[in-house]
Short mmCIF file of C-alpha atoms in Angstrom, two decimals:
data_model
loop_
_atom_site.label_atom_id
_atom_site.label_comp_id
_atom_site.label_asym_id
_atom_site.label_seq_id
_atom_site.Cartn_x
_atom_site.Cartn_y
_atom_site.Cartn_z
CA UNK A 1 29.05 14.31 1.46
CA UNK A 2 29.82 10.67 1.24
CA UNK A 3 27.33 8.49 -1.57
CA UNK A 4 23.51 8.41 -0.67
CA UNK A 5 22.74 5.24 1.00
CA UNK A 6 20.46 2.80 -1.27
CA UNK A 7 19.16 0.08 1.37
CA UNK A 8 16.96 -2.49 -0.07
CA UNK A 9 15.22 -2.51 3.31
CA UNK A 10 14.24 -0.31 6.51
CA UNK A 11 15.52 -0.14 9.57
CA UNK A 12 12.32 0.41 12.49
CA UNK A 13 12.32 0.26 16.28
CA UNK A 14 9.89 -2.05 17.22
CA UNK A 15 9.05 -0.84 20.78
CA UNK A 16 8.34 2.41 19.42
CA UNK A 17 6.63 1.24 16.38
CA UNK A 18 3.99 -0.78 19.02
CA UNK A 19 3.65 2.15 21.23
CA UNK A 20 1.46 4.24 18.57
CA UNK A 21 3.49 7.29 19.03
CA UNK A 22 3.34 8.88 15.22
CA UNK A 23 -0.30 8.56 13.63
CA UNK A 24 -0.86 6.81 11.17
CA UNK A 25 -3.42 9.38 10.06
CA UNK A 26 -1.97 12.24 8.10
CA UNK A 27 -4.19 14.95 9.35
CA UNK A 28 -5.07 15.88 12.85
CA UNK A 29 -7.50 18.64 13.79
CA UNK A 30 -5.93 21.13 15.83
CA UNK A 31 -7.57 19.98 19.44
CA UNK A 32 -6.05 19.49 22.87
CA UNK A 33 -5.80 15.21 21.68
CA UNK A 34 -3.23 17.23 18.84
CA UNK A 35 -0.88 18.38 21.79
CA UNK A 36 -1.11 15.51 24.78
CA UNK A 37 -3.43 12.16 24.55
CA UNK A 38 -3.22 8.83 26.36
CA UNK A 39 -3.49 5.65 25.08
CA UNK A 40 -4.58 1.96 26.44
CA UNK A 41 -4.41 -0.77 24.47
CA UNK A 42 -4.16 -4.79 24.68
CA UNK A 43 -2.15 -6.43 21.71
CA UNK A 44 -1.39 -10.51 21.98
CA UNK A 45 -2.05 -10.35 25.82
CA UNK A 46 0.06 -7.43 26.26
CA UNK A 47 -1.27 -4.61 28.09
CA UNK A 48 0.48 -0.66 26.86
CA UNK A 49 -0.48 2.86 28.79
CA UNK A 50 1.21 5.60 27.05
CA UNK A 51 0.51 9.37 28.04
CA UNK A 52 2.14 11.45 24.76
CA UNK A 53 2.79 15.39 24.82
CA UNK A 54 3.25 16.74 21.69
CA UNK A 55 3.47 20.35 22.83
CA UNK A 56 2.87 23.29 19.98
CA UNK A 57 3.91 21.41 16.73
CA UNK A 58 1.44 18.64 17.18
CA UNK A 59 1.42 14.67 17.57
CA UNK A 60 3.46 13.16 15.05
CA UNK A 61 1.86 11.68 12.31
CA UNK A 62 1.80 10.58 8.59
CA UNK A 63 4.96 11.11 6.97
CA UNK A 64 7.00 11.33 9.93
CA UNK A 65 6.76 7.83 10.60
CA UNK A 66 8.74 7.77 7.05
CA UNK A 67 11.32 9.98 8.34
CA UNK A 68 11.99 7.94 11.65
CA UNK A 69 12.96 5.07 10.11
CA UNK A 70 14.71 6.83 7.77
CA UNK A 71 16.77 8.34 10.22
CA UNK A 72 17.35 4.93 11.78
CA UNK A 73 18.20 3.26 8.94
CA UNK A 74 20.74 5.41 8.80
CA UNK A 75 21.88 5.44 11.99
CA UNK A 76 22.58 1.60 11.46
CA UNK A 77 24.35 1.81 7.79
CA UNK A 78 26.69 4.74 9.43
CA UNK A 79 27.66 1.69 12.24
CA UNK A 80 25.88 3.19 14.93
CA UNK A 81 27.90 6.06 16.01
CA UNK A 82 28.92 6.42 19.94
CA UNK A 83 27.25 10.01 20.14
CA UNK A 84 23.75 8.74 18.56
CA UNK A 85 24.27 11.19 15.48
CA UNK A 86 23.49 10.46 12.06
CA UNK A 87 24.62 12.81 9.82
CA UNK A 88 23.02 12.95 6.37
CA UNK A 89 21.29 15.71 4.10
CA UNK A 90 17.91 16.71 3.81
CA UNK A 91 17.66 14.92 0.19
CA UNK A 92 18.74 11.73 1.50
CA UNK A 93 15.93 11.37 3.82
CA UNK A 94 13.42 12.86 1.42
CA UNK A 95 14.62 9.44 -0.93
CA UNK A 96 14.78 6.97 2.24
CA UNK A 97 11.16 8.62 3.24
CA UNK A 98 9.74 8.04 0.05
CA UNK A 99 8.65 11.89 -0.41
CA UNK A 100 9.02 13.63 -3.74
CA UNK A 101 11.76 15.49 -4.42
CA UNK A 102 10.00 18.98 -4.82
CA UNK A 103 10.84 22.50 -3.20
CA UNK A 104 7.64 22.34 -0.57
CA UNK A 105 8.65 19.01 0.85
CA UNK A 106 11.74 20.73 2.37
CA UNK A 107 9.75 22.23 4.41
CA UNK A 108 7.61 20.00 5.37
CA UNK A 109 10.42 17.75 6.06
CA UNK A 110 11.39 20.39 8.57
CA UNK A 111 8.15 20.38 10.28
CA UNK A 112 8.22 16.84 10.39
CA UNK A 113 11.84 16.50 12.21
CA UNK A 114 10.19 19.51 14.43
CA UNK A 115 7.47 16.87 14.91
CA UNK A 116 9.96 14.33 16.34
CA UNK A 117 12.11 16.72 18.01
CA UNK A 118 9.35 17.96 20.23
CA UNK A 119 7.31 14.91 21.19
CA UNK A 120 7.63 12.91 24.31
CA UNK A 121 6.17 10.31 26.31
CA UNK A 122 5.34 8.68 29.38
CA UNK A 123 5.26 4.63 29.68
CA UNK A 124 3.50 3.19 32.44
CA UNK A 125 3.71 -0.40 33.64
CA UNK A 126 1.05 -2.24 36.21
CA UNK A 127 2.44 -4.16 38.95
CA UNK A 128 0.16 -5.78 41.76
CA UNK A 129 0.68 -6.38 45.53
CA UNK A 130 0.12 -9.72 46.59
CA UNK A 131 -2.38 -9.47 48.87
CA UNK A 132 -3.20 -6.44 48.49
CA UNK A 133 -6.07 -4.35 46.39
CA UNK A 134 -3.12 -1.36 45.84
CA UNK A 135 -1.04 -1.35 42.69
CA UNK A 136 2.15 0.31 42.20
CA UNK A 137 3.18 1.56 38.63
CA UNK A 138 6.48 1.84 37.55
CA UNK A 139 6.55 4.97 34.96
CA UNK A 140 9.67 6.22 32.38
CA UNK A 141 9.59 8.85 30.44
CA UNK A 142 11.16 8.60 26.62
CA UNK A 143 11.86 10.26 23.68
CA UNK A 144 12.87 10.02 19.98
CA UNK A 145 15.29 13.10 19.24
CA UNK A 146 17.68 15.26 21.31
CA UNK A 147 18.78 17.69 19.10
CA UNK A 148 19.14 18.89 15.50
CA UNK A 149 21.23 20.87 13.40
CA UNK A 150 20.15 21.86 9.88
CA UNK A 151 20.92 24.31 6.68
CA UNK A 152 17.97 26.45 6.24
CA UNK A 153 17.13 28.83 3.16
CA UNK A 154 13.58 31.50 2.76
CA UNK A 155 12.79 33.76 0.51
CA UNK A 156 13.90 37.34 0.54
CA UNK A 157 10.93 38.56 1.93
CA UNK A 158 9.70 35.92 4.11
CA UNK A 159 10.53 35.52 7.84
CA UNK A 160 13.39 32.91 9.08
CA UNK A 161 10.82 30.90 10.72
CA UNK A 162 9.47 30.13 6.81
CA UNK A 163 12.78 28.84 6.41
CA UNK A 164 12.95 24.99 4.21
CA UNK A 165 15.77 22.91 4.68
CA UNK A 166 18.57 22.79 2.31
CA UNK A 167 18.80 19.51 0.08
CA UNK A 168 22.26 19.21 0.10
CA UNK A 169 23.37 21.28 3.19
CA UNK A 170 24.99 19.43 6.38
CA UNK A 171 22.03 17.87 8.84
CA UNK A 172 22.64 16.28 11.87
CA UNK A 173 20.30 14.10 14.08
CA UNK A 174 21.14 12.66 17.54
CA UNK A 175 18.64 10.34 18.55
CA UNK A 176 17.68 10.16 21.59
CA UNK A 177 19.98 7.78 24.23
CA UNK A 178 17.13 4.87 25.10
CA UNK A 179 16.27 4.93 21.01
CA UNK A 180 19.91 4.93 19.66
CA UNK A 181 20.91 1.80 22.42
CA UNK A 182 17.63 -0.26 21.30
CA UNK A 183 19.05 0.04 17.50
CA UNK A 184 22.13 -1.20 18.93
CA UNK A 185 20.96 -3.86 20.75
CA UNK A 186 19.00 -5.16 17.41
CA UNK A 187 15.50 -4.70 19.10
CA UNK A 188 14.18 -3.46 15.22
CA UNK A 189 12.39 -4.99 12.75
CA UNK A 190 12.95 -4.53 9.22
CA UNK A 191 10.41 -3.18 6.51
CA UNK A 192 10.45 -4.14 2.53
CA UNK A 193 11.65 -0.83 1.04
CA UNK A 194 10.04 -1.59 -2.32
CA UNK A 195 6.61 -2.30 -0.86
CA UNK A 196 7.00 0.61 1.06
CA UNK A 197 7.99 2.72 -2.64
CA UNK A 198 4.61 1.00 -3.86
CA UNK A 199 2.41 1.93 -1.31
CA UNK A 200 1.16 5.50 -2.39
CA UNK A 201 -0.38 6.85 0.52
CA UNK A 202 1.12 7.78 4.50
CA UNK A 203 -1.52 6.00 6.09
CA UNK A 204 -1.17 2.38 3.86
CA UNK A 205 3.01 2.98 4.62
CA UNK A 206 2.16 3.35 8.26
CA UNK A 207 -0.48 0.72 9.01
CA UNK A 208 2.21 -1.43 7.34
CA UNK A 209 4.75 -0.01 10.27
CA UNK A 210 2.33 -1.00 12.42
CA UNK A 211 1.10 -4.36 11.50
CA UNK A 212 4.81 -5.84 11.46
CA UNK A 213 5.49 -4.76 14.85
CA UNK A 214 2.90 -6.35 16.02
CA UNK A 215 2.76 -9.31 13.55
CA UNK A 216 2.73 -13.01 14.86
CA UNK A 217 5.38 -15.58 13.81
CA UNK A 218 2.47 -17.60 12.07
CA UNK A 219 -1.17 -17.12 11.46
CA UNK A 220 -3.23 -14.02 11.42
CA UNK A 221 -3.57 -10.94 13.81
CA UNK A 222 -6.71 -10.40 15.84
CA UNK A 223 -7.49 -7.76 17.98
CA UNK A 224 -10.48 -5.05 19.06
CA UNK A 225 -10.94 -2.61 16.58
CA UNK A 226 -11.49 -0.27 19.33
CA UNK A 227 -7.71 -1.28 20.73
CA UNK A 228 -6.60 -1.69 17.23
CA UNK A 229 -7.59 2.39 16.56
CA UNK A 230 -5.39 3.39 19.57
CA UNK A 231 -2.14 1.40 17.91
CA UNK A 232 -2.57 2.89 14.87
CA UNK A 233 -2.76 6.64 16.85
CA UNK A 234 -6.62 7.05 15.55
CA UNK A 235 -7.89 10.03 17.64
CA UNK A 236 -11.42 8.75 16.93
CA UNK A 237 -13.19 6.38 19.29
CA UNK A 238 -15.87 5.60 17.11
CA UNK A 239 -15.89 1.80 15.41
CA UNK A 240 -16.99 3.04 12.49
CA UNK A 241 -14.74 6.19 11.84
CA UNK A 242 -11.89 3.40 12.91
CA UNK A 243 -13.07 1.44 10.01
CA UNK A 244 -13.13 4.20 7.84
CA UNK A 245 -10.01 5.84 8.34
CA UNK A 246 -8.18 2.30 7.65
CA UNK A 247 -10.04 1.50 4.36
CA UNK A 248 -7.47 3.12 1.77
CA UNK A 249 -4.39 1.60 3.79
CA UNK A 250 -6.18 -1.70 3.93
CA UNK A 251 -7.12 -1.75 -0.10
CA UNK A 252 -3.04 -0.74 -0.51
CA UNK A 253 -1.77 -3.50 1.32
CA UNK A 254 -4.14 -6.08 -0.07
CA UNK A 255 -3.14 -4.63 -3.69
CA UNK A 256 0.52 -4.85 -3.06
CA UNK A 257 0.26 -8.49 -1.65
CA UNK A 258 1.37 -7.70 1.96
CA UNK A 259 -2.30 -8.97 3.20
CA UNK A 260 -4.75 -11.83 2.05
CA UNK A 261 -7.32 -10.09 3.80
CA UNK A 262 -9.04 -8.25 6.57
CA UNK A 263 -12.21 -9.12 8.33
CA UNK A 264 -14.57 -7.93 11.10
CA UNK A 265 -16.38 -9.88 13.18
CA UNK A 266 -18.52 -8.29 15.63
CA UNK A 267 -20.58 -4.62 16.08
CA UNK A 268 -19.88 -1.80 18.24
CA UNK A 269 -16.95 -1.52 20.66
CA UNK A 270 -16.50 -5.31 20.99
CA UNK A 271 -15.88 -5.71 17.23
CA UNK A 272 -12.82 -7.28 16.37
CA UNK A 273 -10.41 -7.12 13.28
CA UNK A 274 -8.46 -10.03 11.63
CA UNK A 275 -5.28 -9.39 9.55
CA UNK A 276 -4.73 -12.39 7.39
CA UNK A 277 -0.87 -12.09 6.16
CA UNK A 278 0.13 -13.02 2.78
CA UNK A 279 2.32 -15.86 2.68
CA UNK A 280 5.79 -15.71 0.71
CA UNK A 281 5.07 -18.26 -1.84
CA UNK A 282 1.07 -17.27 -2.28
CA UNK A 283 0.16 -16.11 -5.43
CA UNK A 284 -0.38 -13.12 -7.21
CA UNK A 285 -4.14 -12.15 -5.94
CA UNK A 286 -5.12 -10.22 -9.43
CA UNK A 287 -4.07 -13.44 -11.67
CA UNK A 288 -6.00 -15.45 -9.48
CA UNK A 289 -9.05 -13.23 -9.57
CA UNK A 290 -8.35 -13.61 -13.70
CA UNK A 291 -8.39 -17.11 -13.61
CA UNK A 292 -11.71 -17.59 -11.29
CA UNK A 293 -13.25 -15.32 -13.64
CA UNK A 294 -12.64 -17.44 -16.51
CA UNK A 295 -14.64 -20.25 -14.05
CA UNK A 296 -11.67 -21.78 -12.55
CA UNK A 297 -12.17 -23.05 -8.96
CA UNK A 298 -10.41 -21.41 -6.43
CA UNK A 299 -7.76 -23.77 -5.41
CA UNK A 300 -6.45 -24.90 -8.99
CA UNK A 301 -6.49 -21.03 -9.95
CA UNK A 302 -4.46 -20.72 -7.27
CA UNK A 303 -1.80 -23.32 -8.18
CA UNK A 304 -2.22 -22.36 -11.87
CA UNK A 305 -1.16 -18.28 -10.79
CA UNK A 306 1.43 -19.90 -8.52
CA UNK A 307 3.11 -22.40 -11.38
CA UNK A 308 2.64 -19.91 -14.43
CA UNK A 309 2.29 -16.21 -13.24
CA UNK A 310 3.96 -15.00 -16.81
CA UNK A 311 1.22 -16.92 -18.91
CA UNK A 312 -1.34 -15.81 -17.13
CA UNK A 313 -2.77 -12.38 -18.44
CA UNK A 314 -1.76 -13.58 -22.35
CA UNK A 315 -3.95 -16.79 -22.26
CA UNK A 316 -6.90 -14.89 -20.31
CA UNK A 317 -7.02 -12.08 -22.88
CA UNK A 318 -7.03 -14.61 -25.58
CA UNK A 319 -9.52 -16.49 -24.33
CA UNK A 320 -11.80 -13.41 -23.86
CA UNK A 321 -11.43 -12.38 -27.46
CA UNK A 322 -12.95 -15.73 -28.21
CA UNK A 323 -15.58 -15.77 -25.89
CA UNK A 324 -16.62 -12.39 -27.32
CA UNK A 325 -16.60 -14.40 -30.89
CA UNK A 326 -18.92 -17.36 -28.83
CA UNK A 327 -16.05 -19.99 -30.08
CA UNK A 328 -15.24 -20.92 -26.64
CA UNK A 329 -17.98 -23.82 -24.76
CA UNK A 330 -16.08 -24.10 -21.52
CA UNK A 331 -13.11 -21.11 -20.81
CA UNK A 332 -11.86 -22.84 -17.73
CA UNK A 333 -10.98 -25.93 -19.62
CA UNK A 334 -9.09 -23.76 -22.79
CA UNK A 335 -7.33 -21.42 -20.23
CA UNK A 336 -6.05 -24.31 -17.79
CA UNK A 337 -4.43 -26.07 -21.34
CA UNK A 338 -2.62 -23.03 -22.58
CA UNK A 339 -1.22 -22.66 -19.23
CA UNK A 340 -0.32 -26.33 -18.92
CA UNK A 341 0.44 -27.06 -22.85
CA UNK A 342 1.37 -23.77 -24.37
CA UNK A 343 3.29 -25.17 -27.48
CA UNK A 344 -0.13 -26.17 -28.88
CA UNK A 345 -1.28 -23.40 -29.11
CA UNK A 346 0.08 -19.83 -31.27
CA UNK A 347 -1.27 -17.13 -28.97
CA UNK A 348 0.21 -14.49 -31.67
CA UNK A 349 -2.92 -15.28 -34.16
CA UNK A 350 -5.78 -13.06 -33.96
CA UNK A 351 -7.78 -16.49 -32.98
CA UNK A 352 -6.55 -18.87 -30.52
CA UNK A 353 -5.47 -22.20 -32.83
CA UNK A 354 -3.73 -25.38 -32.08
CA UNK A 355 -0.16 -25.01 -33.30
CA UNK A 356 0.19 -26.36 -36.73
CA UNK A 357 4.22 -27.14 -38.57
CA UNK A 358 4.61 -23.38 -39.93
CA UNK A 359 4.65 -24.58 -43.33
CA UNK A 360 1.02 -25.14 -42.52
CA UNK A 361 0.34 -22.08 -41.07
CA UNK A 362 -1.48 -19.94 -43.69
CA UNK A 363 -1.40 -15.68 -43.71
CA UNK A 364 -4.33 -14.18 -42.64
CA UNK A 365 -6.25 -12.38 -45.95
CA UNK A 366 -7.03 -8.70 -45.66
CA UNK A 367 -10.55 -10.33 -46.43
CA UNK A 368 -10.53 -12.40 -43.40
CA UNK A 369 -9.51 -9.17 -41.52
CA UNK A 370 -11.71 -7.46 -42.82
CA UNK A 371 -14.33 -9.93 -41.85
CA UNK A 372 -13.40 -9.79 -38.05
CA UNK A 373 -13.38 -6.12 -37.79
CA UNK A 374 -16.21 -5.63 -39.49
CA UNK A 375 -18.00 -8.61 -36.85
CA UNK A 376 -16.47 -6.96 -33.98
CA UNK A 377 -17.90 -3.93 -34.73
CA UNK A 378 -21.44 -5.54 -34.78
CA UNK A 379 -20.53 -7.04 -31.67
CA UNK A 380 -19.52 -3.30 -30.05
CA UNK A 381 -22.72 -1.65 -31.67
CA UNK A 382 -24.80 -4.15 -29.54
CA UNK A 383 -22.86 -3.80 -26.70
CA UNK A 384 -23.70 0.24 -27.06
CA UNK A 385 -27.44 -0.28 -27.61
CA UNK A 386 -27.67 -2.43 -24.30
CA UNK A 387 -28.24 0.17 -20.64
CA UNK A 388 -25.31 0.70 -19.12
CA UNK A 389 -25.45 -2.05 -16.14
CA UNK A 390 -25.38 -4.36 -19.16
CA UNK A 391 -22.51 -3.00 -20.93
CA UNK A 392 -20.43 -3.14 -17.49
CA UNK A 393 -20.77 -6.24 -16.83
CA UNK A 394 -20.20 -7.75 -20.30
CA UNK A 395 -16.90 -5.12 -20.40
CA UNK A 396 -15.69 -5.53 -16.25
CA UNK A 397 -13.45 -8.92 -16.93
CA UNK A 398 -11.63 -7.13 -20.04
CA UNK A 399 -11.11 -3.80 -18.09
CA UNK A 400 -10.37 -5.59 -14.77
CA UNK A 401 -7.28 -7.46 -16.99
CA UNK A 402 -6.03 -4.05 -18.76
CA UNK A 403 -6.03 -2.19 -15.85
CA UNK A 404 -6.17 -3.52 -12.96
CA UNK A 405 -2.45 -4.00 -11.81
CA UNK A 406 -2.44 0.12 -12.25
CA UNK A 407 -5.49 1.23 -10.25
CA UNK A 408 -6.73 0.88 -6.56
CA UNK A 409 -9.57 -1.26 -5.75
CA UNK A 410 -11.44 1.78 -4.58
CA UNK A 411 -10.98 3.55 -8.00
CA UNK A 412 -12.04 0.64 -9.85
CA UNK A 413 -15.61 0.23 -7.69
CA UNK A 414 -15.60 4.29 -8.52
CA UNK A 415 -15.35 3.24 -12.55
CA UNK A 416 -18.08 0.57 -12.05
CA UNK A 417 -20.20 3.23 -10.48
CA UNK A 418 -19.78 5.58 -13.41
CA UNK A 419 -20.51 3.21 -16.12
CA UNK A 420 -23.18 1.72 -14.39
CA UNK A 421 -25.17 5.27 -14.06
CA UNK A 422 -23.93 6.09 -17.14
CA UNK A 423 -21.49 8.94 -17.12
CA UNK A 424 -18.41 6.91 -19.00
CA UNK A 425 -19.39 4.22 -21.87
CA UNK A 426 -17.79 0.84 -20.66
CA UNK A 427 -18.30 -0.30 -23.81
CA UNK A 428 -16.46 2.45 -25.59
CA UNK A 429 -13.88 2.60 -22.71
CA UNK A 430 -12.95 -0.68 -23.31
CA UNK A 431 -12.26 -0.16 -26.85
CA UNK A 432 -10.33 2.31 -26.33
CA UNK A 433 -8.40 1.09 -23.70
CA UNK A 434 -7.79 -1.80 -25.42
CA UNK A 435 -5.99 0.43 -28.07
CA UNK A 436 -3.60 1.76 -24.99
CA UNK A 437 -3.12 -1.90 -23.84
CA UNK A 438 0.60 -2.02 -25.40
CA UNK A 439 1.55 1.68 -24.75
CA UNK A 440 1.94 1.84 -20.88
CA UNK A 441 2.89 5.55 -20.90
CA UNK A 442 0.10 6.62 -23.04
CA UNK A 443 -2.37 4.06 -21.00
CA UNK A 444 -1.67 5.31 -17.45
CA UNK A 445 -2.14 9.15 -19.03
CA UNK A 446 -5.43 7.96 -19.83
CA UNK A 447 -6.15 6.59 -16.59
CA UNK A 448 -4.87 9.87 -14.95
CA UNK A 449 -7.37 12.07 -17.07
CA UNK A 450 -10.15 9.65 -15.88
CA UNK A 451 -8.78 10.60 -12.65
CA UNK A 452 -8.31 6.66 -11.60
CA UNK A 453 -5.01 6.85 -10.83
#
């Protein structure tokens, strides 16, 4: 086989992307919706009916959405072949899908071509009679992939229809004739492959799918969240199970900087959601937060994140060891000038200090450290004498800057929750944290025993 592909982005068919063919959920219960569903939507004034049958492997969802593109991303980079085959190995589209390399995925990756290979759909499109109250409809069937070939290896004892694919063994893919001539003709959209690597979970990676098909030029995206559910391949109806089952792909693509924000305006089956987009030169959202919570305003925490986003975290966790000392009157001020000035200050001395000529610098006695421990300590033993609400919020802007860039926004409400009732010291968490801050490895271990990751 010819060298794995390494794209820096992905290839994805944007009609089919907007139809809402593969779910973006990653479970569906086994029902009749699992096998043939029909879905009406209105997107940006345009109208789709799609009727999908899915037959006995199911409605394509999750993952598969991963494989598509991988497959036409492929199917681009090998120049489009006449006969609408890409030929690749099951390894290769395990690292284009962003799927561990691991002996179970093989299999799955099998039921997820399966997946593909079996669904198909009907597209229907309105037209009116002038003056008449009869429509006619103009319907076309489509879909994805017409055959595949594939190396396949089981166990000894297990049946051939157990079989996994074979990571390095020959597989072929013809896509379909109507999908292979829309690559051709450049109808696609590309996605960022390293936002897609960040994005942990199916759902966030396919909401993102989603949202760029569908994505305006300029501005935001509005639409019912009742409408917006059928896009996305939701099988529930229900607003609030809607909202639900986007919340983890929403927190990942705020996290990773592909959205600003989402809102809902609205109740019931009338509410409406509102994707605000990220813009390319908008700053990093978590230094911003850093700098507002060091009583920035907004807007010049904004243009500070944007015009110094490698200062940032140093001068903030500076200035919080000297607000826990009570040697800083206004942190807004002292932040905004070690951004601004930085050579008057030496942010490598336990205490933040106006640069002085270093033959006027003076070494710091093992008195004088022993004098700050020993006051830090006091400082921590009233910390641990205080309830535990107390302790988290005097300890929330020091964890929120030492881990923050390496856990969701859901895990870190579920920290606050546990320190606030209790369970996990904040205070003691902190400390030890803190301790971590300059081992990554060791840190993220920690955070993976907490079970934040």
């Amino acid at each position: 086989m010819t060298k794995p592909h390494n794209p820096k982005t992905i290839t994805d068919e944007r009609f089919i992307a907007q139809l809402g063919i593969i779910s973006v959920q990653n479970r569906i219960d086994l029902t009749l919706q699992n096998q043939r569903w029909v879905s009406r939507y209105a997107i940006a004034g345009r109208k789709y009916h799609i009727q999908g049958f899915a037959a006995d492997f199911g409605r394509p969802r999750g993952v598969d959405a991963d494989v598509l593109t991988s497959l036409e991303t492929l199917f681009l980079l090998q120049g489009c072949p006449a006969d609408n085959t890409v030929t690749t190995t099951a390894h290769e589209v395990l690292q284009l899908s962003n799927i561990h390399n691991k002996g179970e995925n093989y299999y799955r990756l099998k039921e997820s071509l399966m997946r593909l290979w079996r669904v198909g759909f009907l597209i229907t499109e309105a037209h009116a009679i002038p003056g008449s109250t009869w429509r006619t409809y103009f319907n076309k069937t489509l879909s994805l992939i017409t055959e595949i070939q594939f190396w396949g290896q089981s166990g000894p004892d297990e049946s051939s229809d157990l079989q996994a694919l074979v990571a390095d063994g020959k597989l072929t893919v013809q896509l379909s004739a109507p999908l292979a001539h829309s690559i051709r003709g450049g109808y696609t959209h590309l996605l960022d492959r390293q936002l897609l690597s960040q994005i942990e979970q199916p759902i966030g990676r396919g909401t993102y799918r989603v949202l760029q098909a569908h994505r305006p030029e300029e501005g935001s995206l509005s639409v019912t969240l009742a409408d917006w559910g059928q896009a996305c391949g939701i099988i529930s109806r229900e607003p609030d199970k809607i909202r639900r089952s986007l919340q983890s792909a929403h927190e990942e693509l705020e996290a990773n900087a592909y959205l600003e924000g989402v809102e809902f305006m609205g109740r019931g089956q009338q509410q409406e959601i509102i994707y605000h987009f990220r813009a390319s030169d908008a700053p990093d959202r978590a230094l911003v937060t850093l700098l507002t919570e060091q009583y920035i305003p907004r807007k010049q925490a904004e243009q500070l994140a944007r015009a110094y986003p490698e200062r940032v975290e140093e001068a903030v966790r500076y200035v919080q060891l000297r607000r826990q000392e009570g040697k800083v009157k206004s942190p807004g001020a002292l932040t905004s000038d070690i951004l601004r000035n930085p050579d008057k200050y030496n942010l490598s001395l336990p205490e933040l200090a106006p640069a002085r000529p270093t033959a006027d610098l003076k070494v710091v006695s093992a008195a004088e450290e022993a004098k700050a421990d020993a006051k830090f300590r006091d400082q921590q033993q009233v910390l641990l004498s205080q309830e535990p609400p107390q302790q988290w919020e005097a300890s929330r802007p020091t964890l929120k800057l030492l881990i923050g860039k390496h856990v969701s926004d859901r895990a870190f409400q579920e920290l606050q929750r546990r320190c606030e009732t209790g369970e996990i010291s904040a205070t003691e968490l902190t400390r030890e944290l803190t301790a971590l801050s300059t081992n990554r490895a060791a840190l993220r271990q920690r955070l993976a025993e907490l079970q934040l990751e």
